[in-house]
Tab-separated table of C-alpha atoms in Angstrom:
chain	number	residue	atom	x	y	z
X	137	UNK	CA	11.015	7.513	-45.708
X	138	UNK	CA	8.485	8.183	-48.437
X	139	UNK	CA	6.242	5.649	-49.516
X	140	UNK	CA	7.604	3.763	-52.930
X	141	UNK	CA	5.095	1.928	-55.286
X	142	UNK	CA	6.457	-0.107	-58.115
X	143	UNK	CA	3.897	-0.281	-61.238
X	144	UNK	CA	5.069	-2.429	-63.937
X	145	UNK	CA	3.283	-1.693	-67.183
X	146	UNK	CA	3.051	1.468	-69.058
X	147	UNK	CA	0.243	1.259	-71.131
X	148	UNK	CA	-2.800	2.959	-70.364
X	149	UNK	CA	-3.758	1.333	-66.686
X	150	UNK	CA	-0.013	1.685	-65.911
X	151	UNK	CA	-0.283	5.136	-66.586
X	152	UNK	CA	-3.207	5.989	-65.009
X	153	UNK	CA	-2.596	3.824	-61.495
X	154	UNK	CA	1.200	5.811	-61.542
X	155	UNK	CA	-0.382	8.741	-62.010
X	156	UNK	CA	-3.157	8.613	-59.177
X	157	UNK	CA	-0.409	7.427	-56.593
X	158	UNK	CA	1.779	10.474	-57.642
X	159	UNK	CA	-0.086	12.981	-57.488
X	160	UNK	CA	-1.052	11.789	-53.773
X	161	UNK	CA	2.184	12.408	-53.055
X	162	UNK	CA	3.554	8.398	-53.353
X	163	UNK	CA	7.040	7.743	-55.454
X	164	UNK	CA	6.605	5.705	-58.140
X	165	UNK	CA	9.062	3.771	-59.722
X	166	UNK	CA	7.893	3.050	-63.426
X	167	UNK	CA	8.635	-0.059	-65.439
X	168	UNK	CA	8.214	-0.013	-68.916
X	169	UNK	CA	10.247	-2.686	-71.261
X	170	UNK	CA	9.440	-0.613	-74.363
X	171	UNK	CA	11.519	0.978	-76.544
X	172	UNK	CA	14.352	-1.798	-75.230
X	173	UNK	CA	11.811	-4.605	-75.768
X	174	UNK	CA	8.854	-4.262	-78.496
X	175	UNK	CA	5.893	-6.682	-78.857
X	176	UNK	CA	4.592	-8.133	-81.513
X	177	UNK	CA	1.746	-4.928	-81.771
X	178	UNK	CA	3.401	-2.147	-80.171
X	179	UNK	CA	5.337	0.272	-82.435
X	180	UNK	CA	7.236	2.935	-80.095
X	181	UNK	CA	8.684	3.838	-76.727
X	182	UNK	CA	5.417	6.104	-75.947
X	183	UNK	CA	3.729	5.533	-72.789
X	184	UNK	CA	0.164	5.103	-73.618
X	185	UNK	CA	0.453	4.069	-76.921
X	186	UNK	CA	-2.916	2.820	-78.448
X	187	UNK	CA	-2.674	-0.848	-80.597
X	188	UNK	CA	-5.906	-1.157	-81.699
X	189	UNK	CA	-8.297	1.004	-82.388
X	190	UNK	CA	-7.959	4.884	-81.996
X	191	UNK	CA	-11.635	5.334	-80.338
X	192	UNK	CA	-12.655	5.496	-76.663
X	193	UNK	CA	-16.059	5.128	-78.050
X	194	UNK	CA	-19.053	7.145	-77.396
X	195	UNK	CA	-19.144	10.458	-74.988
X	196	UNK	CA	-22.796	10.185	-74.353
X	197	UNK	CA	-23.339	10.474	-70.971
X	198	UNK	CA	-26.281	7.844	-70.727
X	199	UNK	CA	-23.994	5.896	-72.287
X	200	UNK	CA	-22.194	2.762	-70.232
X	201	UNK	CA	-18.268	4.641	-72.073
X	202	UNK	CA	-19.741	7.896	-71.793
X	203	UNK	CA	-20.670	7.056	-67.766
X	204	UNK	CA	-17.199	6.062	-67.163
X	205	UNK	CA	-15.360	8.581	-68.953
X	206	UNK	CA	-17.119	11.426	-66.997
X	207	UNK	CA	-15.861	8.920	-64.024
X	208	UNK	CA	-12.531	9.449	-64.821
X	209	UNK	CA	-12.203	13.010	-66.071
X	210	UNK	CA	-14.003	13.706	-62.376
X	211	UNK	CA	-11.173	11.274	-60.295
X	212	UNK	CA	-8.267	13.450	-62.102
X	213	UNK	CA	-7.505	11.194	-64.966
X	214	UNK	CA	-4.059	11.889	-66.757
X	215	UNK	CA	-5.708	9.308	-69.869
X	216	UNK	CA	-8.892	11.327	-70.068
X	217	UNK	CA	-6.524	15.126	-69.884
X	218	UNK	CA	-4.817	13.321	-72.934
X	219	UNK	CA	-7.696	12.183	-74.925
X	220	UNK	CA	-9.520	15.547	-74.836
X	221	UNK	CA	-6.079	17.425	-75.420
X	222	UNK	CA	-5.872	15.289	-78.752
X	223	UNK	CA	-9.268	14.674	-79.838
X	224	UNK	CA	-10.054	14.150	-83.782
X	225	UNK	CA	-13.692	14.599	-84.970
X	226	UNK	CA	-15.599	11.540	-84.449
X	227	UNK	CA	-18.889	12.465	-84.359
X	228	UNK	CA	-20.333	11.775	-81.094
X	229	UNK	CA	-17.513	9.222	-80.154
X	230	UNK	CA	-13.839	10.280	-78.486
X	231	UNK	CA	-11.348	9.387	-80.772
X	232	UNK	CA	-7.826	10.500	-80.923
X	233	UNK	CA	-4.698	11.640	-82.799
X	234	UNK	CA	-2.938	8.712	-81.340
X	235	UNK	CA	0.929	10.002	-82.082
X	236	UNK	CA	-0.301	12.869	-79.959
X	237	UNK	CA	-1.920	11.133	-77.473
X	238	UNK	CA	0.602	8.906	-76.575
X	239	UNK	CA	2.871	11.848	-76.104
X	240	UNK	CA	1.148	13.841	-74.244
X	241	UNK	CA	0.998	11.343	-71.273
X	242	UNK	CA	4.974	10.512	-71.986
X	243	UNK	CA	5.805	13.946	-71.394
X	244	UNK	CA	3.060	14.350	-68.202
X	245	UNK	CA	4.668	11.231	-66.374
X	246	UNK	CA	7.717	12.037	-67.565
X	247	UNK	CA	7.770	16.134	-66.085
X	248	UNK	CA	6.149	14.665	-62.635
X	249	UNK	CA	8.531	14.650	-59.887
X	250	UNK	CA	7.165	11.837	-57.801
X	251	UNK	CA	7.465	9.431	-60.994
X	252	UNK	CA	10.976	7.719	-61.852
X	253	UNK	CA	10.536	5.658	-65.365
X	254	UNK	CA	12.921	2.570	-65.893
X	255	UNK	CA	12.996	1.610	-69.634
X	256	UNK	CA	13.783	-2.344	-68.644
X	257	UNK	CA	11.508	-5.518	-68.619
X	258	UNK	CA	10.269	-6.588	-65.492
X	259	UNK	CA	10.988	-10.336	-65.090
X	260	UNK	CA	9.887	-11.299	-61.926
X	261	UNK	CA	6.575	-10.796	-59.412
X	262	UNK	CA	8.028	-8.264	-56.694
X	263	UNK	CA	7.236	-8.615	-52.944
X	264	UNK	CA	6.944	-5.125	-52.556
X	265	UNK	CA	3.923	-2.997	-52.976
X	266	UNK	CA	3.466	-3.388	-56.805
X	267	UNK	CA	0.504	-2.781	-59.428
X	268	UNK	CA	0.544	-5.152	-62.262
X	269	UNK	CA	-0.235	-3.671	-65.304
X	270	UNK	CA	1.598	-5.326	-68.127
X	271	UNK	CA	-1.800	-5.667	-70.138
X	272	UNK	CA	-2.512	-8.264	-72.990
X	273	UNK	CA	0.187	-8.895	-73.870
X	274	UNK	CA	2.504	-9.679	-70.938
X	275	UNK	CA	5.468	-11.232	-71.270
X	276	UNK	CA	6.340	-14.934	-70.855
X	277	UNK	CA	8.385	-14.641	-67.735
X	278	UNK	CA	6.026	-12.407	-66.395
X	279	UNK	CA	3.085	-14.824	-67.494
X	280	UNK	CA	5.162	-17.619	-65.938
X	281	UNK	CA	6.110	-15.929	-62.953
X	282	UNK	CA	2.203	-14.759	-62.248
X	283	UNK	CA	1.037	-18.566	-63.451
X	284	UNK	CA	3.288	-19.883	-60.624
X	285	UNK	CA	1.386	-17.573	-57.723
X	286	UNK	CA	-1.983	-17.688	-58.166
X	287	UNK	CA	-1.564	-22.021	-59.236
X	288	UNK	CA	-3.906	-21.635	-62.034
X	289	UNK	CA	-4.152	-21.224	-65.681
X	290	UNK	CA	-3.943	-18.075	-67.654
X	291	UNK	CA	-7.230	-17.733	-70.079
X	292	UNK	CA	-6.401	-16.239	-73.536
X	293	UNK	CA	-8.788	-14.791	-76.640
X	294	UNK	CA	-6.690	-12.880	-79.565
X	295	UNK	CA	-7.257	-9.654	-80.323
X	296	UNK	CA	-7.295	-8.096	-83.758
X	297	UNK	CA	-6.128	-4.995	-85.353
X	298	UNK	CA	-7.804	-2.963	-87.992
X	299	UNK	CA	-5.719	-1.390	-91.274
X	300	UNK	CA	-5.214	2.209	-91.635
X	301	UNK	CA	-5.542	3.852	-94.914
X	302	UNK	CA	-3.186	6.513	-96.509
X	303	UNK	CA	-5.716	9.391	-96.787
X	304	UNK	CA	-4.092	10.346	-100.053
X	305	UNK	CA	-4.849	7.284	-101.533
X	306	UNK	CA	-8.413	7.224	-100.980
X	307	UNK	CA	-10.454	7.916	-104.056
X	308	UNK	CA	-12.855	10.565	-102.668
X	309	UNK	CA	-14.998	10.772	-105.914
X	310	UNK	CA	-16.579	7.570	-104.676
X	311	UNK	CA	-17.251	8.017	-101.238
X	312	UNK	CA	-19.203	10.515	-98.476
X	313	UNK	CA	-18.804	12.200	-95.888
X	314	UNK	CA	-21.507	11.708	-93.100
X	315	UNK	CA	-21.863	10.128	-89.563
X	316	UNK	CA	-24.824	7.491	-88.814
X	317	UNK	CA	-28.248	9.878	-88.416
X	318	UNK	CA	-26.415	13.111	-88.983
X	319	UNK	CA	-24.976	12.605	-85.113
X	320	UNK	CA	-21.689	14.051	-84.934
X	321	UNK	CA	-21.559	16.081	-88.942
X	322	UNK	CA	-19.261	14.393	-91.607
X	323	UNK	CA	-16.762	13.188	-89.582
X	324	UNK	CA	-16.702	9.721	-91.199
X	325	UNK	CA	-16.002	8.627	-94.773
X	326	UNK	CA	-18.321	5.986	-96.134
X	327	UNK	CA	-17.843	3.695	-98.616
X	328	UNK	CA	-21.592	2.223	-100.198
X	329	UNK	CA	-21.289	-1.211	-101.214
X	330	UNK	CA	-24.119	-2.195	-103.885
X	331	UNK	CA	-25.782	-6.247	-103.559
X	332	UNK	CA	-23.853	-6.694	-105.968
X	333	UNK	CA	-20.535	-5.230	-104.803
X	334	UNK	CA	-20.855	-6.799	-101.467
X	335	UNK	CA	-21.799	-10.210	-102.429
X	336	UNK	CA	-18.419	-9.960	-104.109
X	337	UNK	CA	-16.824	-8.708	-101.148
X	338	UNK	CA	-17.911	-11.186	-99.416
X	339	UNK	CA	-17.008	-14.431	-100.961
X	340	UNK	CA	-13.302	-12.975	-100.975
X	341	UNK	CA	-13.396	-12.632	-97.709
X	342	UNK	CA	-14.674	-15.961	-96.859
X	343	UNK	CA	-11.871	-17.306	-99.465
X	344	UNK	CA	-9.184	-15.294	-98.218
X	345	UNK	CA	-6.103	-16.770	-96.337
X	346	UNK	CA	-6.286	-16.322	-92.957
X	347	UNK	CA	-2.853	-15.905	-90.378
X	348	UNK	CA	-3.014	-19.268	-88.384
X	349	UNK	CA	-1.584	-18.365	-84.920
X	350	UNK	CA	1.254	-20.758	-83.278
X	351	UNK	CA	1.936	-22.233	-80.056
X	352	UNK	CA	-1.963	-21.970	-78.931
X	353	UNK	CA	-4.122	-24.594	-78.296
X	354	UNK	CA	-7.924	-23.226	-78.340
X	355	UNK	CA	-8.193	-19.819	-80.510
X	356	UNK	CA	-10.617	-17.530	-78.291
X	357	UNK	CA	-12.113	-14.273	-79.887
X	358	UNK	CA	-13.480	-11.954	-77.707
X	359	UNK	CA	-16.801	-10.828	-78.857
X	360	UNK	CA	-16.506	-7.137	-79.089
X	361	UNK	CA	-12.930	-7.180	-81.409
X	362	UNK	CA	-14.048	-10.052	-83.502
X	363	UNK	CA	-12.223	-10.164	-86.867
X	364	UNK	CA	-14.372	-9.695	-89.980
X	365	UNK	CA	-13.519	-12.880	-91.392
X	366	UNK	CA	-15.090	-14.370	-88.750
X	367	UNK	CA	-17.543	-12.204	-88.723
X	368	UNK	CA	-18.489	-13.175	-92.252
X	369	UNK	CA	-17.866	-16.846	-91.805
X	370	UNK	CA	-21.191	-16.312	-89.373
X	371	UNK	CA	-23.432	-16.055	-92.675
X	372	UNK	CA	-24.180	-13.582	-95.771
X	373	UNK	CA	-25.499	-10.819	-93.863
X	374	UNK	CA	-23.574	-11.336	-90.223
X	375	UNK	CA	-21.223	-8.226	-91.497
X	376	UNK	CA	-24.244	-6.141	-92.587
X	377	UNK	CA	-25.770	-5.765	-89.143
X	378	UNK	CA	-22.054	-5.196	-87.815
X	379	UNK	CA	-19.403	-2.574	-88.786
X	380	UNK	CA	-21.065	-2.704	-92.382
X	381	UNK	CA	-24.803	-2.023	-91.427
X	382	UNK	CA	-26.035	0.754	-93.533
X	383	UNK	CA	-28.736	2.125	-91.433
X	384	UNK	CA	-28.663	6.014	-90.856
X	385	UNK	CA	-25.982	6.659	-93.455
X	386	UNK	CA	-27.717	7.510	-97.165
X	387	UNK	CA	-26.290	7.803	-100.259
X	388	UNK	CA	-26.150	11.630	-101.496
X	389	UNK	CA	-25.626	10.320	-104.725
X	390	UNK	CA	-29.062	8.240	-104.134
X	391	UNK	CA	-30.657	9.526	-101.619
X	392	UNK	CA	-30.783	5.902	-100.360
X	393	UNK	CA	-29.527	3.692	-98.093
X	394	UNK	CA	-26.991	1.466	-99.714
X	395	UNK	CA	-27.014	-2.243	-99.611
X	396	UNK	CA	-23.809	-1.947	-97.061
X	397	UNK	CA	-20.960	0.499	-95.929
X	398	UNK	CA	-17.923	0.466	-94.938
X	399	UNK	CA	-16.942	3.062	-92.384
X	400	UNK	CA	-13.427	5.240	-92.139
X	401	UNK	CA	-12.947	7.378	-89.175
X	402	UNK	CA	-10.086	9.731	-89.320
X	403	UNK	CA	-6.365	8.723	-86.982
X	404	UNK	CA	-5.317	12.253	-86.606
X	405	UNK	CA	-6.009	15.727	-86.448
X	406	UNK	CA	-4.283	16.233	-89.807
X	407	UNK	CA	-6.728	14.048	-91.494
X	408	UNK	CA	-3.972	12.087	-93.125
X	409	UNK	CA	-5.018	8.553	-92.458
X	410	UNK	CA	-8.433	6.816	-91.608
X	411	UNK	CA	-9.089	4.088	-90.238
X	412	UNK	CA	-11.035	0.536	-91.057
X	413	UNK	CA	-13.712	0.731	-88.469
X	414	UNK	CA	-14.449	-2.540	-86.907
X	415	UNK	CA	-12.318	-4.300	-89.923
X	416	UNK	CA	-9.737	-5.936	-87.432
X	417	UNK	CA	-8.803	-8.873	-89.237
X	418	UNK	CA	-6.407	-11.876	-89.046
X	419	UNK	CA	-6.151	-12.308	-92.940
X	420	UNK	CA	-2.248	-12.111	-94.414
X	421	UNK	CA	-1.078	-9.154	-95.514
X	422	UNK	CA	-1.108	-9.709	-99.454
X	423	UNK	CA	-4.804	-11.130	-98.648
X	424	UNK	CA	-6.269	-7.888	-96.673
X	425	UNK	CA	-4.629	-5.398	-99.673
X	426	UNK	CA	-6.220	-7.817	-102.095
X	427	UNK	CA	-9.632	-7.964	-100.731
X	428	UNK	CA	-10.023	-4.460	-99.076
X	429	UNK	CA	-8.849	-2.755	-102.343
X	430	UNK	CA	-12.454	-4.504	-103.491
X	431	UNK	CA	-13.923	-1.625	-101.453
X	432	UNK	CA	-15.490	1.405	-103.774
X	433	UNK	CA	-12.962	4.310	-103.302
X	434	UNK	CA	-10.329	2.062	-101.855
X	435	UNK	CA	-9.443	0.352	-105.448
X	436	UNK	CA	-5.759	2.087	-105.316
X	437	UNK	CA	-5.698	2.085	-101.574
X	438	UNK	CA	-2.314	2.721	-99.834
X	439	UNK	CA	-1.916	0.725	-96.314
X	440	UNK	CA	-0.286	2.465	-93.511
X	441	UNK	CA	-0.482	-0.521	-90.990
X	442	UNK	CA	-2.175	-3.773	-92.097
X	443	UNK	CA	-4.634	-5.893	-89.619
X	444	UNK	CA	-2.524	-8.066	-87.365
X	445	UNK	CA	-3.829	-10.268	-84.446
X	446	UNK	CA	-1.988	-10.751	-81.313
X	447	UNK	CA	-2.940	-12.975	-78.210
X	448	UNK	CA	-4.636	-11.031	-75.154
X	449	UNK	CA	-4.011	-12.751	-71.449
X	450	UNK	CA	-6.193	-12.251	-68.481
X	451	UNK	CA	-6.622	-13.930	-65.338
X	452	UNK	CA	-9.966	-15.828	-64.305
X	453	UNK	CA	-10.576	-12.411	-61.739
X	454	UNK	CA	-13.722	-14.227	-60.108
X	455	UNK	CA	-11.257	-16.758	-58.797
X	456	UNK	CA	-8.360	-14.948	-57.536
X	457	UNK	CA	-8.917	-10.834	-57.427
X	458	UNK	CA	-10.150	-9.116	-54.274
X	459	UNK	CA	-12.656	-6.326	-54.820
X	460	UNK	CA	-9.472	-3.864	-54.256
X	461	UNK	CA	-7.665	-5.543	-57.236
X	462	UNK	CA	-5.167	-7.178	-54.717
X	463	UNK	CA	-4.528	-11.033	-55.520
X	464	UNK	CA	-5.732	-13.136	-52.746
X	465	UNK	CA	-2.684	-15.171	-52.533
X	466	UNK	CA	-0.262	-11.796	-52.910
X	467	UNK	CA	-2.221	-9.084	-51.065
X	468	UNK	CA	0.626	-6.716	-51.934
X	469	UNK	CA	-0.385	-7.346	-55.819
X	470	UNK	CA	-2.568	-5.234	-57.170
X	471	UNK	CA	-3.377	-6.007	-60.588
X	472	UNK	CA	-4.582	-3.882	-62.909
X	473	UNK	CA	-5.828	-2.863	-67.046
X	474	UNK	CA	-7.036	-5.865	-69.273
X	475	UNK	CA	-5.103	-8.586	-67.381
X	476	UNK	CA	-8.129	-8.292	-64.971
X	477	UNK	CA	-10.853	-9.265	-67.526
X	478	UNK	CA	-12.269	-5.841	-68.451
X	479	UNK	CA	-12.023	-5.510	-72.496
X	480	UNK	CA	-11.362	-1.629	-73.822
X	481	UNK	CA	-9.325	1.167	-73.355
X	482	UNK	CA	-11.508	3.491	-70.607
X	483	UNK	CA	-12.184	-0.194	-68.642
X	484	UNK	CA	-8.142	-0.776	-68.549
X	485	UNK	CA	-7.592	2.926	-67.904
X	486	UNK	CA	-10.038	2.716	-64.654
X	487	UNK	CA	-8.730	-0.893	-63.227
X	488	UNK	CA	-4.950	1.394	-63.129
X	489	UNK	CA	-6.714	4.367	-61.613
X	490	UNK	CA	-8.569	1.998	-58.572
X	491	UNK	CA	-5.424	0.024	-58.115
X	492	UNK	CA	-3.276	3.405	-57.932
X	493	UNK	CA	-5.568	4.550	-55.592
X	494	UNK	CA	-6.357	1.822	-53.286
X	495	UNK	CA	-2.441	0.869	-53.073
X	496	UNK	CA	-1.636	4.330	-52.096
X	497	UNK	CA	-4.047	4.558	-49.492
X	498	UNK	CA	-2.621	1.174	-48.148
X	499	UNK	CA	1.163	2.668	-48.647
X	500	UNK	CA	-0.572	5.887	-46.611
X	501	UNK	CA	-2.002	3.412	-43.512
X	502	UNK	CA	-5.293	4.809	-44.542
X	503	UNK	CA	-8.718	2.464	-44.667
X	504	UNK	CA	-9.653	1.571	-48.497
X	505	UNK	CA	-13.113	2.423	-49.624
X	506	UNK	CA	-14.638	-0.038	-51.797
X	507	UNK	CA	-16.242	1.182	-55.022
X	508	UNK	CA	-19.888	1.579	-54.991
X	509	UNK	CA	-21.134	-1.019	-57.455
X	510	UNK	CA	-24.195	1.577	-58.812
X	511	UNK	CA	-20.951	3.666	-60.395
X	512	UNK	CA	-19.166	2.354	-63.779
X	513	UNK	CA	-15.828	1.504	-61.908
X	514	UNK	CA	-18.096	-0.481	-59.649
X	515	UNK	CA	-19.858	-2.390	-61.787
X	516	UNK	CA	-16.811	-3.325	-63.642
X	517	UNK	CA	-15.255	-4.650	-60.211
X	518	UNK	CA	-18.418	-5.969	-59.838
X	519	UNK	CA	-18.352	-7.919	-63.555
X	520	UNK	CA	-14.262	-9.313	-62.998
X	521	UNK	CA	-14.697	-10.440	-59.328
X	522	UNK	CA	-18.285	-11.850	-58.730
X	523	UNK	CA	-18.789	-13.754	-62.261
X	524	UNK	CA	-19.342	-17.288	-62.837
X	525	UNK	CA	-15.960	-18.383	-62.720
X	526	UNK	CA	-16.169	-21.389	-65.024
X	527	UNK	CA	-17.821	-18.774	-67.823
X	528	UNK	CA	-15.479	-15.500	-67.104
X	529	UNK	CA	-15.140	-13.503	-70.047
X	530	UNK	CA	-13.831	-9.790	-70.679
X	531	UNK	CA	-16.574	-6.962	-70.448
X	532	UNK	CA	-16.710	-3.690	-71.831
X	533	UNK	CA	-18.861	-1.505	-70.224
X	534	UNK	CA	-22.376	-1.830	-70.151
X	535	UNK	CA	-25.325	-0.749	-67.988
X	536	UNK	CA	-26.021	-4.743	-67.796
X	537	UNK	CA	-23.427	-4.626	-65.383
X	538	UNK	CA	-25.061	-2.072	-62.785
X	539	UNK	CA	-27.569	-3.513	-60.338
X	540	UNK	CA	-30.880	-2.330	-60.822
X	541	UNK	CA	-32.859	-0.105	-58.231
X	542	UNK	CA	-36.613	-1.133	-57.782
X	543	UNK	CA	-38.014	2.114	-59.116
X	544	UNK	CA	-35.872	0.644	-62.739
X	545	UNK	CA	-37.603	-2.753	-62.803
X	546	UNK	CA	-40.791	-0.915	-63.585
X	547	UNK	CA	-40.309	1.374	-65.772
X	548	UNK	CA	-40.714	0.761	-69.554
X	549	UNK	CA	-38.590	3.600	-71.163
X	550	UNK	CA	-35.014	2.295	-71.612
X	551	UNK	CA	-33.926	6.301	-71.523
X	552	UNK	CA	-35.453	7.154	-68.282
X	553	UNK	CA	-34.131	3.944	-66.975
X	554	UNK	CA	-30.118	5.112	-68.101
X	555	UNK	CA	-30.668	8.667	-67.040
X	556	UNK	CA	-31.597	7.252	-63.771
X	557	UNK	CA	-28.391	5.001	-63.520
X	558	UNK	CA	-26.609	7.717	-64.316
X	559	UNK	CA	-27.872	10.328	-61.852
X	560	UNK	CA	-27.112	7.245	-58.981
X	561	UNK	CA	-23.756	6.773	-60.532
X	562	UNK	CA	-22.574	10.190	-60.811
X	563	UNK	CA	-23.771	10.964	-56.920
X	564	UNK	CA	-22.596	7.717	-55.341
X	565	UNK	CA	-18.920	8.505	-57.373
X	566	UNK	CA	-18.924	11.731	-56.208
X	567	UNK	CA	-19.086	10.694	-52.684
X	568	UNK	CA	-17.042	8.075	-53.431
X	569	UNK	CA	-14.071	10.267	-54.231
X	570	UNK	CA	-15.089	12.545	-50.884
X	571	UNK	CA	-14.301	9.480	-48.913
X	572	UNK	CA	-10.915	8.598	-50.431
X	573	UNK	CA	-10.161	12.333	-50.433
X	574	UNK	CA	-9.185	14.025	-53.580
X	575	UNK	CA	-6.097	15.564	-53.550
């Protein structure tokens, strides 16, 4: 009989680990609760679909995203064939037509012989073979069901989402085009914010009503998706050294930097809506319309999606996740995406590929390689399994992660230093992919 693995989840680390154990020639059996069952973020039926943000942030190579991207575009990665296949301009980041995106890897899983999709929700922790991939927001049976098998508590942080503008409604006799330092052309629209202006800005956003979640009884927000109320509610200038710093981006109209900006990067290739970059907010919806219309060229500003928040779940990894992503009371659990404590869309998207991968070679009797921790999907492994337990918190990427090699500790220039992580990464995944044996 073939070998069967069940992946529940199909988000982007669903995807992915589905994907890798298909094309070694494993069946899959897909589970996927959407379109029957929507959350409280999720719009469609698509497999893939992005929530957040469209950006897999930056393709620079000596770059911690950029490192693991060219990672996963060298392991075979159905996510990274997708991105590429729907890129929008971006400047030097990866950012997609998300519509597109999302339906590119529905109709890839959905044309791939070795894959069988069930639209249902997936109640119960199987004692098959399974990956786990049912993301941030995973159900409360699920949660209950995974709660009840490792005997320990589920760690939380919310997770905002930022607006996207009608492109029509922008007024673009106000703003410019231009990306930070000319990196990238005009792929971004900027909106210059005088002292004045954002002093304004400001105080309504400090005054604004905020969305007070239910049913929760510590509010966590993860560092790297913090909303911008809370942002501001840091001090006066907390927002201008964030997503509103005005460094690199002058004023045609001035020829100097303004006092702040506020950033739109296109959704889609069609340039009909932009989004709020790093405005994820928590703020009601007559609040955010309100307030963001204070924004120079957004005065008449038409909102496709407003900023929502929604609660993310993870595990505490250090405690109970093997280095394969198997749980080490369920060794036929693999668990993968943002459940494990990695924080983006490329770090869920890698957790599914490494837990397709290694459960397939376990379905295939073959000997599971671990991850070299010098390459990005190592040091992430490294990051959700070997932390402090009592301090875990979700990681992006980030060339903190990597262990250092002697010759690094000496040297003074921060881009020799990356160029020679990357080189190690990039050879050590290489050989890392010999040994597993890429189909």
């Amino acid at each position: 009989m073939p070998q069967r693995l069940i992946v529940i989840g199909g988000g982007l680390a669903g995807s992915e680990a589905a994907w890798q154990a298909a094309r070694r020639g494993v069946q899959v059996s897909l589970y996927e609760m959407r379109p029957e069952k929507l959350t409280e973020a999720h719009k469609t039926g698509f497999l893939g679909e992005l929530v957040c943000s469209n950006s897999l942030r930056s393709n620079d190579l000596c770059s911690g995203p950029g490192l693991l991207k060219k990672e996963l575009a060298m392991a075979g990665s159905l996510i990274m064939e997708a991105a590429y296949a729907s890129a929008v301009p971006a400047g030097s980041a990866l950012a997609v037509d998300r519509e597109r995106f999302a339906e590119i890897i529905s109709d890839r899983i959905a044309a791939n012989p070795n894959i069988s999709v069930f639209r249902t929700e997936y109640a119960r922790l199987p004692d098959d073979v399974a990956v786990i991939a049912t993301g941030p927001l995973t159900t409360e049976s699920l949660t209950g069901s995974l709660s009840e098998r490792i005997g320990g508590d589920y760690l939380y942080f919310y997770d905002a989402i930022a607006p996207i503008i009608d492109a029509d409604s922008i007024d673009y006799q106000k703003v410019y085009r231009a990306s930070r330092y000319g990196k990238g052309g005009d792929d971004y629209l900027n909106c210059p914010m005088t002292e004045e202006e954002y002093g304004q800005f400001y105080s309504a956003i400090v005054d604004a009503e905020k969305v007070n979640p239910k049913g929760f009884e510590e509010k966590r927000v993860f560092e790297g998706c913090m909303p911008i109320e809370v942002m501001a509610s840091r001090g006066f200038n907390t927002m201008r050294f964030g997503p509103m710093k005005p460094v690199g981006l002058p004023d045609p109209g001035t020829g100097r930097e303004p006092f702040a900006v506020v950033q739109l990067r296109t959704e889609n290739k069609d340039m009909t809506a932009y989004n709020m970059v790093g405005f994820q907010t928590r703020l009601k919806w007559p609040e955010q319309k309100k307030v963001f219309r204070m924004i120079r060229g957004l005065e008449k500003a038409e909102f496709l999606r407003f900023g929502s928040i929604h609660r993310n779940t993870f595990i505490n990894s250090p405690l109970f996740l093997n280095k394969d992503l198997t749980l080490k009371m369920s060794d036929n659990l693999y668990i993968a995406g943002q459940i494990t404590g990695v924080e983006g869309y490329i770090e869920s998207t890698a957790m599914g590929m490494l837990a397709g991968i290694n459960a397939t070679l376990r379905l295939q009797g073959r000997t599971v390689s671990q991850v070299p921790d010098t390459t990005a999907h190592g040091a992430l492994i490294r990051h959700i399994t070997e932390s402090e337990s009592r301090h875990f918190q979700p990681s992006n990427i980030n060339f903190g992660l990597f262990p250092l090699p002697e010759e690094a500790l000496k040297m003074k220039d921060k881009k020799l230093k990356k160029q020679l992580l990357v080189e190690r990464a990039m050879k050590d995944w290489a050989n890392y992919l010999t040994s597993i044996g890429m189909p």
